[in-house]
Amino acid sequence: MTKSIVLLGSTGSIGTQALEVAKHLGIEIKALSAFGNHKLLEKQCREFRPEKCWISEEHYQNLKTALADTNIKVLTGNEQLCALASETDATLVFNSLLGISGLSPTLAAIEAKKKLALANKETLVAGGSLVMKAAFENKVDIIPVDSEHSAIFQCLQGQQKPEKLILTASGGTFYGRNRASLENVTVEETLKHPNWNMGAKITVDSATLMNKGLEFIEAAHLFSMDADKIDVVIHRESIIHSMVEFTDGSIIAQLGSHDMRIPIQYAITYPQRRSSLAKKLDFTAIGVLNFAKPDYENFPLLKLAMVTFNNGGIMPAVMNGANEAAVALFLNKKISFNNISDLVISATENIRNKAINSVDDIFEADLQARQYVYSKI
Ligand code: MG
């Protein structure tokens, strides 16, 4: 089992829960990193005593001064972030960075043959083919942390390749609403997710169904499945976290309370299991589980992701970059909720597709998509 971890993105929702789990399991923290929240990172450093920590240049001096009385090495810059993931004797690199910023550290960890727990779905959306090729060549296990992908990963242990993956979706904050009624929804309303306690960006993605679209692409790469072998089913209760169907018609599902600490812990203890901090399920209290078709018309980004995956090339990176930019603008109250999908769709229609030959092509596509979105505001 994992004895020590490098945790990238330790101050976000997944990062803080990963630290809770690490503490519960008695796992050593070798390094921590965060982009903006230097106060929380300092607190985490004092509690978990890593050898190193990393922060963005903007907050570097603050953190260095704050930790001057410790022997924790404070680092900054993209090269050092990648070094954190690759030059380590930790048994697991846990990547819970947000967005495209997770791509370079993911590749660095894989090239250094580090076992990788991946919560950073944008890495696989934008750079899936490069990342999976590198993982295959370096014989690196990528253990998914996203609840749906952890579910599928768990269902597939000891199994042959399935016929179909069935991704479940909560439907997000605005399930059942039509597009016209969403024109004036506020950021505050959007962030009230019915089931999951998550960061702001993913909660907005969940409300637009972009999150399920990103997860669709993530699943296609992780489990090397064709797009027509992945179904999405709305399941409002978020009790079944996803399913796999085999050729004999058998379906295996993974169930559990909607608590991210379960998939986080499984990624850390895999292939073993330990008692967890999460509440156990009580079926008699749940009573009924419901399923429905996704509403592709009022929430067009799920379908867009499916089409974009099939188009391949830089298009998933364009979609992801445009979405990151649009969601940030929405969270800063610069655009409306419906503008998010308008801008993402428009970016994929107006930027010309091309093949990905290197990681630079991905960053270029990402930048192009962001610039496109900003140019429309
Ligand atoms: Mg998920």
Tab-separated table of C-alpha atoms and ligand atoms in Angstrom:
chain	number	residue	atom	x	y	z
A	1	MET	CA	0.000	0.000	0.000
A	2	THR	CA	0.983	3.633	-0.477
A	3	LYS	CA	3.243	4.825	2.328
A	4	SER	CA	3.954	8.369	1.248
A	5	ILE	CA	2.463	10.820	-1.231
A	6	VAL	CA	3.225	13.986	-3.122
A	7	LEU	CA	-0.038	15.943	-3.178
A	8	LEU	CA	-0.432	18.504	-5.959
A	9	GLY	CA	-3.300	20.948	-5.475
A	10	SER	CA	-3.596	20.448	-1.715
A	11	THR	CA	-5.797	23.459	-0.906
A	12	GLY	CA	-8.714	22.636	-3.237
A	13	SER	CA	-11.751	20.542	-2.366
A	14	ILE	CA	-10.149	17.216	-3.394
A	15	GLY	CA	-6.760	18.218	-1.949
A	16	THR	CA	-8.081	19.026	1.517
A	17	GLN	CA	-10.096	15.804	1.575
A	18	ALA	CA	-7.026	13.850	0.408
A	19	LEU	CA	-5.128	15.240	3.400
A	20	GLU	CA	-7.959	14.153	5.703
A	21	VAL	CA	-7.717	10.654	4.240
A	22	ALA	CA	-3.894	10.620	4.463
A	23	LYS	CA	-4.102	11.626	8.117
A	24	HIS	CA	-6.704	8.935	8.777
A	25	LEU	CA	-4.487	6.303	7.106
A	26	GLY	CA	-1.243	7.569	8.677
A	27	ILE	CA	0.401	8.276	5.328
A	28	GLU	CA	3.456	10.480	5.119
A	29	ILE	CA	3.183	13.658	3.017
A	30	LYS	CA	6.403	14.301	1.085
A	31	ALA	CA	5.338	17.452	-0.729
A	32	LEU	CA	2.359	19.811	-1.083
A	33	SER	CA	1.480	22.382	-3.713
A	34	ALA	CA	-1.105	25.107	-4.258
A	35	PHE	CA	-1.592	27.992	-6.667
A	36	GLY	CA	-3.232	30.748	-4.692
A	37	ASN	CA	-4.151	29.904	-1.121
A	38	HIS	CA	-0.793	30.461	0.629
A	39	LYS	CA	-2.373	30.839	4.076
A	40	LEU	CA	-3.988	27.393	3.942
A	41	LEU	CA	-0.860	25.882	2.385
A	42	GLU	CA	1.195	27.258	5.269
A	43	LYS	CA	-1.223	25.704	7.757
A	44	GLN	CA	-1.070	22.373	5.926
A	45	CYS	CA	2.743	22.517	5.880
A	46	ARG	CA	2.851	23.099	9.635
A	47	GLU	CA	0.508	20.193	10.259
A	48	PHE	CA	1.869	17.635	7.777
A	49	ARG	CA	5.547	18.669	7.723
A	50	PRO	CA	6.383	17.878	4.072
A	51	GLU	CA	9.992	18.117	2.875
A	52	LYS	CA	8.962	20.562	0.144
A	53	CYS	CA	6.086	22.756	-0.868
A	54	TRP	CA	5.313	24.666	-4.057
A	55	ILE	CA	3.345	27.864	-4.641
A	56	SER	CA	2.772	30.165	-7.646
A	57	GLU	CA	5.283	32.995	-8.078
A	58	GLU	CA	2.743	35.596	-6.967
A	59	HIS	CA	2.616	34.142	-3.440
A	60	TYR	CA	6.135	32.706	-3.228
A	61	GLN	CA	7.675	35.412	-1.050
A	62	ASN	CA	4.723	35.371	1.365
A	63	LEU	CA	4.971	31.650	1.883
A	64	LYS	CA	8.761	31.616	2.097
A	65	THR	CA	8.657	34.257	4.831
A	66	ALA	CA	5.822	32.506	6.654
A	67	LEU	CA	7.697	29.177	6.719
A	68	ALA	CA	11.132	30.675	7.490
A	69	ASP	CA	11.140	29.086	10.964
A	70	THR	CA	10.736	25.565	9.471
A	71	ASN	CA	13.091	23.449	7.350
A	72	ILE	CA	10.443	23.034	4.622
A	73	LYS	CA	11.827	23.938	1.205
A	74	VAL	CA	9.569	26.453	-0.586
A	75	LEU	CA	9.590	26.232	-4.392
A	76	THR	CA	7.971	28.027	-7.308
A	77	GLY	CA	7.870	28.008	-11.147
A	78	ASN	CA	6.492	25.380	-13.523
A	79	GLU	CA	9.773	23.464	-13.728
A	80	GLN	CA	9.843	23.002	-9.962
A	81	LEU	CA	6.200	21.909	-9.931
A	82	CYS	CA	7.065	19.169	-12.439
A	83	ALA	CA	10.147	18.275	-10.367
A	84	LEU	CA	7.911	17.873	-7.327
A	85	ALA	CA	5.994	15.198	-9.252
A	86	SER	CA	9.033	13.457	-10.739
A	87	GLU	CA	12.017	13.839	-8.385
A	88	THR	CA	10.522	12.178	-5.342
A	89	ASP	CA	10.771	8.879	-3.495
A	90	ALA	CA	7.066	9.045	-2.540
A	91	THR	CA	5.139	5.904	-3.509
A	92	LEU	CA	2.286	7.881	-5.066
A	93	VAL	CA	1.852	11.200	-6.845
A	94	PHE	CA	-1.682	12.469	-6.236
A	95	ASN	CA	-2.649	15.124	-8.787
A	96	SER	CA	-5.665	17.194	-7.762
A	97	LEU	CA	-4.622	20.332	-9.624
A	98	LEU	CA	-7.354	22.300	-11.326
A	99	GLY	CA	-7.590	22.558	-15.094
A	100	ILE	CA	-4.901	22.434	-17.744
A	101	SER	CA	-2.267	23.397	-15.124
A	102	GLY	CA	-2.216	19.711	-14.177
A	103	LEU	CA	-1.010	18.484	-17.570
A	104	SER	CA	2.759	19.094	-17.304
A	105	PRO	CA	3.081	17.637	-13.765
A	106	THR	CA	1.047	14.595	-14.892
A	107	LEU	CA	3.416	13.974	-17.794
A	108	ALA	CA	6.444	14.586	-15.566
A	109	ALA	CA	5.226	12.005	-13.018
A	110	ILE	CA	4.517	9.461	-15.763
A	111	GLU	CA	7.889	9.954	-17.454
A	112	ALA	CA	9.548	9.416	-14.058
A	113	LYS	CA	7.502	6.174	-13.756
A	114	LYS	CA	5.639	7.322	-10.638
A	115	LYS	CA	2.368	5.687	-9.685
A	116	LEU	CA	-0.270	8.353	-10.283
A	117	ALA	CA	-3.653	9.053	-8.689
A	118	LEU	CA	-5.410	11.428	-11.055
A	119	ALA	CA	-8.184	13.784	-9.974
A	120	ASN	CA	-7.291	16.333	-12.655
A	121	LYS	CA	-9.763	15.396	-15.407
A	122	GLU	CA	-8.815	18.322	-17.672
A	123	THR	CA	-5.407	16.654	-18.149
A	124	LEU	CA	-7.057	13.687	-19.853
A	125	VAL	CA	-9.582	15.782	-21.754
A	126	ALA	CA	-6.997	18.081	-23.309
A	127	GLY	CA	-4.068	15.680	-23.556
A	128	GLY	CA	-5.641	12.217	-23.250
A	129	SER	CA	-3.873	10.567	-26.172
A	130	LEU	CA	-0.425	11.878	-25.126
A	131	VAL	CA	-0.961	11.033	-21.452
A	132	MET	CA	-2.245	7.497	-22.088
A	133	LYS	CA	0.553	6.810	-24.591
A	134	ALA	CA	3.158	7.987	-22.063
A	135	ALA	CA	1.542	5.883	-19.320
A	136	PHE	CA	1.579	2.802	-21.565
A	137	GLU	CA	5.205	3.311	-22.620
A	138	ASN	CA	6.384	3.917	-19.049
A	139	LYS	CA	4.181	1.120	-17.613
A	140	VAL	CA	2.620	3.565	-15.163
A	141	ASP	CA	-0.714	2.875	-13.456
A	142	ILE	CA	-3.132	5.803	-13.546
A	143	ILE	CA	-5.628	5.375	-10.751
A	144	PRO	CA	-8.706	7.540	-11.239
A	145	VAL	CA	-10.008	9.649	-8.369
A	146	ASP	CA	-13.121	11.077	-10.053
A	147	SER	CA	-16.025	9.198	-8.426
A	148	GLU	CA	-17.426	7.848	-11.734
A	149	HIS	CA	-14.058	6.655	-12.981
A	150	SER	CA	-13.117	5.192	-9.631
A	151	ALA	CA	-16.442	3.321	-9.777
A	152	ILE	CA	-15.673	1.909	-13.233
A	153	PHE	CA	-12.098	1.113	-12.193
A	154	GLN	CA	-13.427	-0.775	-9.151
A	155	CYS	CA	-16.041	-2.629	-11.238
A	156	LEU	CA	-13.327	-3.765	-13.668
A	157	GLN	CA	-10.982	-5.335	-11.122
A	158	GLY	CA	-10.438	-8.946	-12.198
A	159	GLN	CA	-12.734	-8.528	-15.228
A	160	GLN	CA	-12.290	-8.690	-18.966
A	161	LYS	CA	-12.928	-5.661	-21.166
A	162	PRO	CA	-16.570	-4.532	-20.830
A	163	GLU	CA	-18.979	-3.959	-23.724
A	164	LYS	CA	-20.165	-0.684	-22.352
A	165	LEU	CA	-19.522	1.908	-19.654
A	166	ILE	CA	-22.516	3.589	-18.032
A	167	LEU	CA	-21.615	6.934	-16.493
A	168	THR	CA	-24.119	8.247	-13.990
A	169	ALA	CA	-24.795	11.969	-13.682
A	170	SER	CA	-26.576	13.830	-10.905
A	171	GLY	CA	-27.908	16.297	-13.469
A	172	GLY	CA	-26.457	19.202	-11.493
A	173	THR	CA	-28.088	22.164	-9.810
A	174	PHE	CA	-30.522	22.985	-12.619
A	175	TYR	CA	-31.835	19.560	-13.559
A	176	GLY	CA	-35.279	19.755	-15.164
A	177	ARG	CA	-34.998	23.451	-16.038
A	178	ASN	CA	-35.138	24.780	-19.591
A	179	ARG	CA	-32.552	27.066	-21.128
A	180	ALA	CA	-34.726	30.189	-21.131
A	181	SER	CA	-35.268	29.897	-17.380
A	182	LEU	CA	-31.492	29.802	-16.799
A	183	GLU	CA	-30.719	33.162	-18.418
A	184	ASN	CA	-30.581	35.082	-15.153
A	185	VAL	CA	-29.464	32.477	-12.612
A	186	THR	CA	-26.819	33.800	-10.222
A	187	VAL	CA	-23.439	32.382	-9.299
A	188	GLU	CA	-24.753	31.703	-5.786
A	189	GLU	CA	-27.713	29.662	-7.102
A	190	THR	CA	-25.433	27.738	-9.455
A	191	LEU	CA	-23.079	26.732	-6.654
A	192	LYS	CA	-25.820	24.983	-4.653
A	193	HIS	CA	-25.219	21.397	-5.777
A	194	PRO	CA	-27.858	18.947	-4.531
A	195	ASN	CA	-25.485	16.104	-3.564
A	196	TRP	CA	-21.790	16.736	-3.814
A	197	ASN	CA	-19.606	19.140	-1.925
A	198	MET	CA	-17.099	20.251	-4.562
A	199	GLY	CA	-15.047	23.234	-5.727
A	200	ALA	CA	-16.680	26.149	-7.566
A	201	LYS	CA	-15.388	25.327	-11.063
A	202	ILE	CA	-16.620	21.724	-11.046
A	203	THR	CA	-19.966	22.723	-9.507
A	204	VAL	CA	-20.575	25.114	-12.411
A	205	ASP	CA	-19.420	22.387	-14.837
A	206	SER	CA	-21.881	20.047	-13.177
A	207	ALA	CA	-24.726	22.559	-13.665
A	208	THR	CA	-23.944	22.991	-17.402
A	209	LEU	CA	-23.368	19.204	-17.787
A	210	MET	CA	-19.898	20.109	-19.130
A	211	ASN	CA	-18.561	18.076	-16.213
A	212	LYS	CA	-20.234	14.944	-17.550
A	213	GLY	CA	-18.889	15.780	-20.989
A	214	LEU	CA	-15.360	16.098	-19.607
A	215	GLU	CA	-15.874	12.823	-17.730
A	216	PHE	CA	-17.106	11.147	-20.915
A	217	ILE	CA	-13.795	11.997	-22.614
A	218	GLU	CA	-11.848	11.090	-19.467
A	219	ALA	CA	-13.536	7.645	-19.407
A	220	ALA	CA	-12.933	7.057	-23.118
A	221	HIS	CA	-9.187	7.621	-22.615
A	222	LEU	CA	-8.750	5.886	-19.268
A	223	PHE	CA	-10.570	2.712	-20.293
A	224	SER	CA	-9.828	2.960	-24.048
A	225	MET	CA	-13.487	2.804	-25.037
A	226	ASP	CA	-15.086	4.107	-28.229
A	227	ALA	CA	-17.571	6.946	-27.766
A	228	ASP	CA	-20.523	4.785	-28.827
A	229	LYS	CA	-19.728	2.352	-25.982
A	230	ILE	CA	-20.223	4.959	-23.269
A	231	ASP	CA	-23.713	5.838	-22.076
A	232	VAL	CA	-24.667	8.680	-19.755
A	233	VAL	CA	-27.637	8.198	-17.447
A	234	ILE	CA	-29.115	10.793	-15.098
A	235	HIS	CA	-29.273	9.387	-11.602
A	236	ARG	CA	-30.340	12.143	-9.231
A	237	GLU	CA	-29.512	10.334	-5.988
A	238	SER	CA	-25.766	9.921	-6.785
A	239	ILE	CA	-25.710	6.540	-5.062
A	240	ILE	CA	-24.595	4.457	-8.051
A	241	HIS	CA	-21.345	6.122	-9.088
A	242	SER	CA	-21.146	4.330	-12.460
A	243	MET	CA	-21.524	0.875	-14.019
A	244	VAL	CA	-19.982	-1.482	-16.540
A	245	GLU	CA	-21.871	-3.856	-18.811
A	246	PHE	CA	-20.338	-7.099	-20.048
A	247	THR	CA	-21.024	-9.164	-23.143
A	248	ASP	CA	-23.239	-11.627	-21.218
A	249	GLY	CA	-25.591	-8.798	-20.186
A	250	SER	CA	-24.297	-8.646	-16.628
A	251	ILE	CA	-23.902	-5.168	-15.213
A	252	ILE	CA	-21.643	-4.402	-12.272
A	253	ALA	CA	-22.205	-1.156	-10.406
A	254	GLN	CA	-20.303	0.585	-7.624
A	255	LEU	CA	-22.430	2.214	-4.946
A	256	GLY	CA	-21.649	4.295	-1.907
A	257	SER	CA	-22.560	7.488	-0.114
A	258	HIS	CA	-21.703	10.624	-2.102
A	259	ASP	CA	-18.506	11.300	-0.260
A	260	MET	CA	-15.331	11.965	-2.282
A	261	ARG	CA	-13.237	10.511	0.522
A	262	ILE	CA	-14.195	7.002	-0.691
A	263	PRO	CA	-12.700	7.282	-4.213
A	264	ILE	CA	-9.801	9.377	-2.847
A	265	GLN	CA	-8.998	6.675	-0.319
A	266	TYR	CA	-9.337	3.857	-2.856
A	267	ALA	CA	-6.828	5.608	-5.123
A	268	ILE	CA	-4.409	5.735	-2.182
A	269	THR	CA	-4.932	2.207	-0.808
A	270	TYR	CA	-5.481	0.437	-4.165
A	271	PRO	CA	-5.519	-2.530	-4.575
A	272	GLN	CA	-6.269	-2.835	-0.861
A	273	ARG	CA	-9.126	-1.390	1.161
A	274	ARG	CA	-9.154	0.208	4.591
A	275	SER	CA	-11.936	1.455	6.859
A	276	SER	CA	-12.922	4.968	5.814
A	277	LEU	CA	-14.300	8.202	7.230
A	278	ALA	CA	-17.372	8.079	4.990
A	279	LYS	CA	-20.883	7.245	6.127
A	280	LYS	CA	-22.150	3.769	5.170
A	281	LEU	CA	-25.200	3.426	2.925
A	282	ASP	CA	-28.601	2.595	4.380
A	283	PHE	CA	-30.722	1.176	1.538
A	284	THR	CA	-33.961	1.280	3.490
A	285	ALA	CA	-33.444	5.016	4.090
A	286	ILE	CA	-32.776	5.590	0.362
A	287	GLY	CA	-35.824	3.615	-0.783
A	288	VAL	CA	-35.822	4.373	-4.502
A	289	LEU	CA	-33.154	4.990	-7.137
A	290	ASN	CA	-34.202	6.923	-10.263
A	291	PHE	CA	-32.790	7.019	-13.782
A	292	ALA	CA	-33.490	9.281	-16.763
A	293	LYS	CA	-32.084	10.392	-20.101
A	294	PRO	CA	-29.871	13.508	-20.126
A	295	ASP	CA	-31.426	16.671	-21.573
A	296	TYR	CA	-29.062	17.374	-24.464
A	297	GLU	CA	-31.099	20.293	-25.766
A	298	ASN	CA	-31.189	22.526	-22.740
A	299	PHE	CA	-27.674	21.482	-21.663
A	300	PRO	CA	-25.798	21.277	-24.980
A	301	LEU	CA	-22.252	20.907	-23.610
A	302	LEU	CA	-22.596	17.178	-22.928
A	303	LYS	CA	-23.365	16.458	-26.576
A	304	LEU	CA	-20.634	18.884	-27.630
A	305	ALA	CA	-18.076	16.875	-25.620
A	306	MET	CA	-19.188	13.645	-27.310
A	307	VAL	CA	-18.842	15.190	-30.772
A	308	THR	CA	-15.574	16.866	-29.834
A	309	PHE	CA	-14.069	13.599	-28.644
A	310	ASN	CA	-14.933	11.972	-31.981
A	311	ASN	CA	-13.437	14.918	-33.897
A	312	GLY	CA	-10.203	14.468	-31.920
A	313	GLY	CA	-7.078	16.547	-32.563
A	314	ILE	CA	-6.893	19.766	-30.578
A	315	MET	CA	-10.701	20.104	-30.326
A	316	PRO	CA	-11.079	18.631	-26.798
A	317	ALA	CA	-8.315	21.009	-25.632
A	318	VAL	CA	-10.105	23.917	-27.317
A	319	MET	CA	-13.397	22.972	-25.675
A	320	ASN	CA	-11.718	22.593	-22.291
A	321	GLY	CA	-9.775	25.870	-22.549
A	322	ALA	CA	-12.845	27.812	-23.669
A	323	ASN	CA	-14.833	26.293	-20.829
A	324	GLU	CA	-12.206	27.128	-18.188
A	325	ALA	CA	-12.134	30.732	-19.406
A	326	ALA	CA	-15.934	31.018	-19.633
A	327	VAL	CA	-16.533	29.497	-16.189
A	328	ALA	CA	-13.992	31.881	-14.640
A	329	LEU	CA	-15.816	34.804	-16.303
A	330	PHE	CA	-19.165	33.523	-15.003
A	331	LEU	CA	-17.775	33.108	-11.460
A	332	ASN	CA	-16.501	36.700	-11.676
A	333	LYS	CA	-20.007	37.771	-12.766
A	334	LYS	CA	-18.870	39.005	-16.187
A	335	ILE	CA	-21.131	36.727	-18.258
A	336	SER	CA	-24.438	34.901	-17.802
A	337	PHE	CA	-24.883	31.183	-17.200
A	338	ASN	CA	-26.089	30.546	-20.768
A	339	ASN	CA	-23.139	32.526	-22.133
A	340	ILE	CA	-20.864	29.720	-20.897
A	341	SER	CA	-22.240	27.172	-23.352
A	342	ASP	CA	-22.618	29.786	-26.131
A	343	LEU	CA	-18.936	30.719	-25.850
A	344	VAL	CA	-17.658	27.134	-25.610
A	345	ILE	CA	-19.697	26.029	-28.633
A	346	SER	CA	-18.644	29.083	-30.613
A	347	ALA	CA	-14.938	28.480	-29.805
A	348	THR	CA	-15.141	24.893	-31.113
A	349	GLU	CA	-16.900	26.120	-34.270
A	350	ASN	CA	-14.471	28.931	-35.034
A	351	ILE	CA	-11.081	27.471	-34.179
A	352	ARG	CA	-9.676	25.195	-36.854
A	353	ASN	CA	-8.886	21.630	-35.782
A	354	LYS	CA	-5.446	20.082	-36.204
A	355	ALA	CA	-3.556	17.036	-35.004
A	356	ILE	CA	-1.664	16.982	-31.706
A	357	ASN	CA	2.023	16.225	-32.232
A	358	SER	CA	3.401	17.501	-28.954
A	359	VAL	CA	2.333	18.906	-25.634
A	360	ASP	CA	2.980	22.415	-27.034
A	361	ASP	CA	0.105	21.907	-29.497
A	362	ILE	CA	-2.192	21.367	-26.511
A	363	PHE	CA	-1.071	24.507	-24.684
A	364	GLU	CA	-1.339	26.496	-27.908
A	365	ALA	CA	-4.912	25.270	-28.476
A	366	ASP	CA	-5.768	26.039	-24.870
A	367	LEU	CA	-4.439	29.594	-25.207
A	368	GLN	CA	-6.168	30.123	-28.542
A	369	ALA	CA	-9.488	29.041	-27.013
A	370	ARG	CA	-9.088	31.354	-24.016
A	371	GLN	CA	-8.191	34.286	-26.256
A	372	TYR	CA	-11.228	33.524	-28.400
A	373	VAL	CA	-13.509	33.636	-25.350
A	374	TYR	CA	-11.992	36.901	-24.047
A	375	SER	CA	-12.311	38.477	-27.504
A	376	LYS	CA	-16.089	37.934	-27.394
A	377	ILE	CA	-16.648	39.746	-24.092
B	1	MG	MG	-17.225	13.098	-11.159
